[in-house]
Amino acid sequence: MSDVGSEDFDDDQGYLGEYEGDRNEAGERHGVGRAVLPNGDTYQGMYENGKRSGQGTYRFKNGARYIGEYYQNPKHGQGIFYYPDGSKYDGSWVDDQRQGHGLYTYPNQDTYEGEWLHHQRNGQGIYHYNDTGSRYMGTWVMGKMESAGEFIHLNHRYQGNFLNNNPSGPGKYVFEIGCEQHGEYLQVDQDRGDAEEDEIVSTMVLKWKPKAVTGLSLWTPAKDPSSDGEGLASADEKGGSKPPTPDT
C-alpha cells in the first residue's frame, strides 16, 4: 500500500536533464523554472541556489504527483501527494516524510486524520472505516493502535486500552440504550486437535471477560491488571464487536 510511505516515490535529486527557467549569477537554478529529469519525471516551481525550495509540482512518470512546498530539495512544509493507486495524503512534510498533522485517504475511501511521524500514523488521530461507518479515535504508535482509544460503532462504542491494533486489558462497551458493560480483553490459549496426527495446537485468541453492567459513567483509562481468565466470553457472545484492523 502507498501508506507505507512515499519513499517509493523519491524525487530525482540529479541536476541533469532539460531545464528552462531563471538562474542566479553563479549559473545555478534560481527562481521559477521547469525541469525534465533523466528518469522522465518533471518538476515545475521554485528553485533557490540550485535546489528545489518553495512551492512546486513534481510529476512522477508512474502517475504519482506532489504539489506543495520544498526546502533544499526534499518535500518540506505543506503539500498534497497523489499516489498511483488512488490514495492521497494532504498535510505536513518534514525532510521528504509525512510528519506532523495530515489527512490520508486510502483507495477504499477509508481515511485517517491526525498526527504522523516518519510516514507512520503516530500520536493522536481518527481512522474512519468507509464500509461500516465505524471509527477509531485515540493513540497511535508507529502505525498501530496503542494505549487509550475509543472505537465508535453505529449503536455502541468501546472505550479502553489497545495493544498492537487490538483491545487489551480493562475497558467498557457503552450502549445507546443507556448502559455500560465493564470488563477486560485477555489473550487466552485455544487448543485445537489435528484429526490425522492427533496433535494439540495452541493458539492465542482474544476474549472479552465481562464483569458488571452499570449506568453511564465517565471513562478513565487504566492499566492492564492480571487475571485468572475465568468467565471469559467472546465479543459476539456479549453483543459487541471486536474492532477491525485499519488499512495499511
JSON list of N, CA, C and O in Angstrom, two decimals, residues 135-163:
[
{"chain": "A", "resi": 135, "resn": "ARG", "atom": "N", "xyz": [-15.41, 4.17, 13.48]},
{"chain": "A", "resi": 135, "resn": "ARG", "atom": "CA", "xyz": [-14.19, 4.96, 13.53]},
{"chain": "A", "resi": 135, "resn": "ARG", "atom": "C", "xyz": [-13.47, 4.74, 14.86]},
{"chain": "A", "resi": 135, "resn": "ARG", "atom": "O", "xyz": [-14.10, 4.49, 15.89]},
{"chain": "A", "resi": 136, "resn": "TYR", "atom": "N", "xyz": [-12.15, 4.84, 14.78]},
{"chain": "A", "resi": 136, "resn": "TYR", "atom": "CA", "xyz": [-11.31, 4.74, 15.97]},
{"chain": "A", "resi": 136, "resn": "TYR", "atom": "C", "xyz": [-10.72, 6.11, 16.27]},
{"chain": "A", "resi": 136, "resn": "TYR", "atom": "O", "xyz": [-10.15, 6.76, 15.39]},
{"chain": "A", "resi": 137, "resn": "MET", "atom": "N", "xyz": [-10.82, 6.53, 17.52]},
{"chain": "A", "resi": 137, "resn": "MET", "atom": "CA", "xyz": [-10.25, 7.79, 17.97]},
{"chain": "A", "resi": 137, "resn": "MET", "atom": "C", "xyz": [-9.32, 7.50, 19.12]},
{"chain": "A", "resi": 137, "resn": "MET", "atom": "O", "xyz": [-9.74, 6.94, 20.14]},
{"chain": "A", "resi": 138, "resn": "GLY", "atom": "N", "xyz": [-8.05, 7.84, 18.97]},
{"chain": "A", "resi": 138, "resn": "GLY", "atom": "CA", "xyz": [-7.14, 7.58, 20.07]},
{"chain": "A", "resi": 138, "resn": "GLY", "atom": "C", "xyz": [-5.68, 7.67, 19.69]},
{"chain": "A", "resi": 138, "resn": "GLY", "atom": "O", "xyz": [-5.31, 8.39, 18.75]},
{"chain": "A", "resi": 139, "resn": "THR", "atom": "N", "xyz": [-4.88, 6.91, 20.40]},
{"chain": "A", "resi": 139, "resn": "THR", "atom": "CA", "xyz": [-3.44, 6.99, 20.29]},
{"chain": "A", "resi": 139, "resn": "THR", "atom": "C", "xyz": [-2.91, 5.96, 19.29]},
{"chain": "A", "resi": 139, "resn": "THR", "atom": "O", "xyz": [-3.38, 4.82, 19.24]},
{"chain": "A", "resi": 140, "resn": "TRP", "atom": "N", "xyz": [-1.91, 6.38, 18.50]},
{"chain": "A", "resi": 140, "resn": "TRP", "atom": "CA", "xyz": [-1.22, 5.51, 17.55]},
{"chain": "A", "resi": 140, "resn": "TRP", "atom": "C", "xyz": [0.27, 5.55, 17.85]},
{"chain": "A", "resi": 140, "resn": "TRP", "atom": "O", "xyz": [0.82, 6.59, 18.22]},
{"chain": "A", "resi": 141, "resn": "VAL", "atom": "N", "xyz": [0.92, 4.41, 17.65]},
{"chain": "A", "resi": 141, "resn": "VAL", "atom": "CA", "xyz": [2.37, 4.33, 17.79]},
{"chain": "A", "resi": 141, "resn": "VAL", "atom": "C", "xyz": [2.92, 3.59, 16.57]},
{"chain": "A", "resi": 141, "resn": "VAL", "atom": "O", "xyz": [2.65, 2.40, 16.39]},
{"chain": "A", "resi": 142, "resn": "MET", "atom": "N", "xyz": [3.62, 4.30, 15.73]},
{"chain": "A", "resi": 142, "resn": "MET", "atom": "CA", "xyz": [4.24, 3.75, 14.52]},
{"chain": "A", "resi": 142, "resn": "MET", "atom": "C", "xyz": [3.26, 2.91, 13.71]},
{"chain": "A", "resi": 142, "resn": "MET", "atom": "O", "xyz": [3.50, 1.76, 13.35]},
{"chain": "A", "resi": 143, "resn": "GLY", "atom": "N", "xyz": [2.11, 3.50, 13.43]},
{"chain": "A", "resi": 143, "resn": "GLY", "atom": "CA", "xyz": [1.13, 2.89, 12.53]},
{"chain": "A", "resi": 143, "resn": "GLY", "atom": "C", "xyz": [0.10, 2.00, 13.18]},
{"chain": "A", "resi": 143, "resn": "GLY", "atom": "O", "xyz": [-0.81, 1.52, 12.51]},
{"chain": "A", "resi": 144, "resn": "LYS", "atom": "N", "xyz": [0.21, 1.75, 14.49]},
{"chain": "A", "resi": 144, "resn": "LYS", "atom": "CA", "xyz": [-0.71, 0.83, 15.15]},
{"chain": "A", "resi": 144, "resn": "LYS", "atom": "C", "xyz": [-1.45, 1.50, 16.30]},
{"chain": "A", "resi": 144, "resn": "LYS", "atom": "O", "xyz": [-0.94, 2.42, 16.93]},
{"chain": "A", "resi": 145, "resn": "MET", "atom": "N", "xyz": [-2.67, 0.99, 16.57]},
{"chain": "A", "resi": 145, "resn": "MET", "atom": "CA", "xyz": [-3.43, 1.47, 17.72]},
{"chain": "A", "resi": 145, "resn": "MET", "atom": "C", "xyz": [-2.74, 1.02, 19.00]},
{"chain": "A", "resi": 145, "resn": "MET", "atom": "O", "xyz": [-2.50, -0.18, 19.20]},
{"chain": "A", "resi": 146, "resn": "GLU", "atom": "N", "xyz": [-2.42, 1.96, 19.84]},
{"chain": "A", "resi": 146, "resn": "GLU", "atom": "CA", "xyz": [-1.74, 1.66, 21.11]},
{"chain": "A", "resi": 146, "resn": "GLU", "atom": "C", "xyz": [-2.26, 2.58, 22.20]},
{"chain": "A", "resi": 146, "resn": "GLU", "atom": "O", "xyz": [-2.63, 3.72, 21.94]},
{"chain": "A", "resi": 147, "resn": "SER", "atom": "N", "xyz": [-2.30, 2.07, 23.43]},
{"chain": "A", "resi": 147, "resn": "SER", "atom": "CA", "xyz": [-2.69, 2.86, 24.58]},
{"chain": "A", "resi": 147, "resn": "SER", "atom": "C", "xyz": [-4.19, 3.19, 24.55]},
{"chain": "A", "resi": 147, "resn": "SER", "atom": "O", "xyz": [-4.98, 2.43, 24.00]},
{"chain": "A", "resi": 148, "resn": "ALA", "atom": "N", "xyz": [-4.59, 4.32, 25.11]},
{"chain": "A", "resi": 148, "resn": "ALA", "atom": "CA", "xyz": [-6.01, 4.64, 25.27]},
{"chain": "A", "resi": 148, "resn": "ALA", "atom": "C", "xyz": [-6.65, 5.00, 23.94]},
{"chain": "A", "resi": 148, "resn": "ALA", "atom": "O", "xyz": [-6.09, 5.73, 23.13]},
{"chain": "A", "resi": 149, "resn": "GLY", "atom": "N", "xyz": [-7.86, 4.46, 23.72]},
{"chain": "A", "resi": 149, "resn": "GLY", "atom": "CA", "xyz": [-8.58, 4.76, 22.49]},
{"chain": "A", "resi": 149, "resn": "GLY", "atom": "C", "xyz": [-10.05, 4.44, 22.62]},
{"chain": "A", "resi": 149, "resn": "GLY", "atom": "O", "xyz": [-10.50, 3.80, 23.58]},
{"chain": "A", "resi": 150, "resn": "GLU", "atom": "N", "xyz": [-10.81, 4.87, 21.62]},
{"chain": "A", "resi": 150, "resn": "GLU", "atom": "CA", "xyz": [-12.25, 4.66, 21.60]},
{"chain": "A", "resi": 150, "resn": "GLU", "atom": "C", "xyz": [-12.67, 4.21, 20.20]},
{"chain": "A", "resi": 150, "resn": "GLU", "atom": "O", "xyz": [-12.35, 4.86, 19.21]},
{"chain": "A", "resi": 151, "resn": "PHE", "atom": "N", "xyz": [-13.41, 3.09, 20.13]},
{"chain": "A", "resi": 151, "resn": "PHE", "atom": "CA", "xyz": [-13.91, 2.58, 18.87]},
{"chain": "A", "resi": 151, "resn": "PHE", "atom": "C", "xyz": [-15.42, 2.82, 18.82]},
{"chain": "A", "resi": 151, "resn": "PHE", "atom": "O", "xyz": [-16.16, 2.31, 19.66]},
{"chain": "A", "resi": 152, "resn": "ILE", "atom": "N", "xyz": [-15.86, 3.63, 17.87]},
{"chain": "A", "resi": 152, "resn": "ILE", "atom": "CA", "xyz": [-17.25, 4.05, 17.81]},
{"chain": "A", "resi": 152, "resn": "ILE", "atom": "C", "xyz": [-17.96, 3.32, 16.66]},
{"chain": "A", "resi": 152, "resn": "ILE", "atom": "O", "xyz": [-17.55, 3.41, 15.50]},
{"chain": "A", "resi": 153, "resn": "HIS", "atom": "N", "xyz": [-19.03, 2.59, 16.99]},
{"chain": "A", "resi": 153, "resn": "HIS", "atom": "CA", "xyz": [-19.83, 1.88, 16.02]},
{"chain": "A", "resi": 153, "resn": "HIS", "atom": "C", "xyz": [-21.21, 2.55, 15.90]},
{"chain": "A", "resi": 153, "resn": "HIS", "atom": "O", "xyz": [-21.46, 3.57, 16.53]},
{"chain": "A", "resi": 154, "resn": "LEU", "atom": "N", "xyz": [-22.11, 1.93, 15.14]},
{"chain": "A", "resi": 154, "resn": "LEU", "atom": "CA", "xyz": [-23.40, 2.54, 14.87]},
{"chain": "A", "resi": 154, "resn": "LEU", "atom": "C", "xyz": [-24.24, 2.74, 16.13]},
{"chain": "A", "resi": 154, "resn": "LEU", "atom": "O", "xyz": [-24.79, 3.82, 16.35]},
{"chain": "A", "resi": 155, "resn": "ASN", "atom": "N", "xyz": [-24.34, 1.70, 16.97]},
{"chain": "A", "resi": 155, "resn": "ASN", "atom": "CA", "xyz": [-25.20, 1.82, 18.15]},
{"chain": "A", "resi": 155, "resn": "ASN", "atom": "C", "xyz": [-24.49, 1.53, 19.46]},
{"chain": "A", "resi": 155, "resn": "ASN", "atom": "O", "xyz": [-25.12, 1.37, 20.50]},
{"chain": "A", "resi": 156, "resn": "HIS", "atom": "N", "xyz": [-23.17, 1.43, 19.41]},
{"chain": "A", "resi": 156, "resn": "HIS", "atom": "CA", "xyz": [-22.41, 1.25, 20.64]},
{"chain": "A", "resi": 156, "resn": "HIS", "atom": "C", "xyz": [-20.96, 1.67, 20.39]},
{"chain": "A", "resi": 156, "resn": "HIS", "atom": "O", "xyz": [-20.56, 1.90, 19.26]},
{"chain": "A", "resi": 157, "resn": "ARG", "atom": "N", "xyz": [-20.22, 1.76, 21.46]},
{"chain": "A", "resi": 157, "resn": "ARG", "atom": "CA", "xyz": [-18.81, 2.13, 21.36]},
{"chain": "A", "resi": 157, "resn": "ARG", "atom": "C", "xyz": [-18.00, 1.35, 22.39]},
{"chain": "A", "resi": 157, "resn": "ARG", "atom": "O", "xyz": [-18.55, 0.93, 23.43]},
{"chain": "A", "resi": 158, "resn": "TYR", "atom": "N", "xyz": [-16.71, 1.18, 22.09]},
{"chain": "A", "resi": 158, "resn": "TYR", "atom": "CA", "xyz": [-15.81, 0.53, 23.05]},
{"chain": "A", "resi": 158, "resn": "TYR", "atom": "C", "xyz": [-14.75, 1.53, 23.48]},
{"chain": "A", "resi": 158, "resn": "TYR", "atom": "O", "xyz": [-14.12, 2.19, 22.64]},
{"chain": "A", "resi": 159, "resn": "GLN", "atom": "N", "xyz": [-14.53, 1.62, 24.78]},
{"chain": "A", "resi": 159, "resn": "GLN", "atom": "CA", "xyz": [-13.53, 2.52, 25.33]},
{"chain": "A", "resi": 159, "resn": "GLN", "atom": "C", "xyz": [-12.56, 1.71, 26.18]},
{"chain": "A", "resi": 159, "resn": "GLN", "atom": "O", "xyz": [-12.98, 0.95, 27.06]},
{"chain": "A", "resi": 160, "resn": "GLY", "atom": "N", "xyz": [-11.27, 1.83, 25.90]},
{"chain": "A", "resi": 160, "resn": "GLY", "atom": "CA", "xyz": [-10.29, 1.08, 26.66]},
{"chain": "A", "resi": 160, "resn": "GLY", "atom": "C", "xyz": [-8.90, 1.25, 26.13]},
{"chain": "A", "resi": 160, "resn": "GLY", "atom": "O", "xyz": [-8.61, 2.20, 25.38]},
{"chain": "A", "resi": 161, "resn": "ASN", "atom": "N", "xyz": [-8.04, 0.33, 26.48]},
{"chain": "A", "resi": 161, "resn": "ASN", "atom": "CA", "xyz": [-6.65, 0.36, 26.03]},
{"chain": "A", "resi": 161, "resn": "ASN", "atom": "C", "xyz": [-6.46, -0.59, 24.86]},
{"chain": "A", "resi": 161, "resn": "ASN", "atom": "O", "xyz": [-7.15, -1.61, 24.75]},
{"chain": "A", "resi": 162, "resn": "PHE", "atom": "N", "xyz": [-5.50, -0.26, 24.00]},
{"chain": "A", "resi": 162, "resn": "PHE", "atom": "CA", "xyz": [-5.21, -1.07, 22.82]},
{"chain": "A", "resi": 162, "resn": "PHE", "atom": "C", "xyz": [-3.74, -1.44, 22.81]},
{"chain": "A", "resi": 162, "resn": "PHE", "atom": "O", "xyz": [-2.88, -0.71, 23.32]},
{"chain": "A", "resi": 163, "resn": "LEU", "atom": "N", "xyz": [-3.46, -2.59, 22.18]},
{"chain": "A", "resi": 163, "resn": "LEU", "atom": "CA", "xyz": [-2.10, -3.06, 22.03]},
{"chain": "A", "resi": 163, "resn": "LEU", "atom": "C", "xyz": [-1.99, -3.77, 20.69]},
{"chain": "A", "resi": 163, "resn": "LEU", "atom": "O", "xyz": [-2.73, -4.72, 20.43]}
]
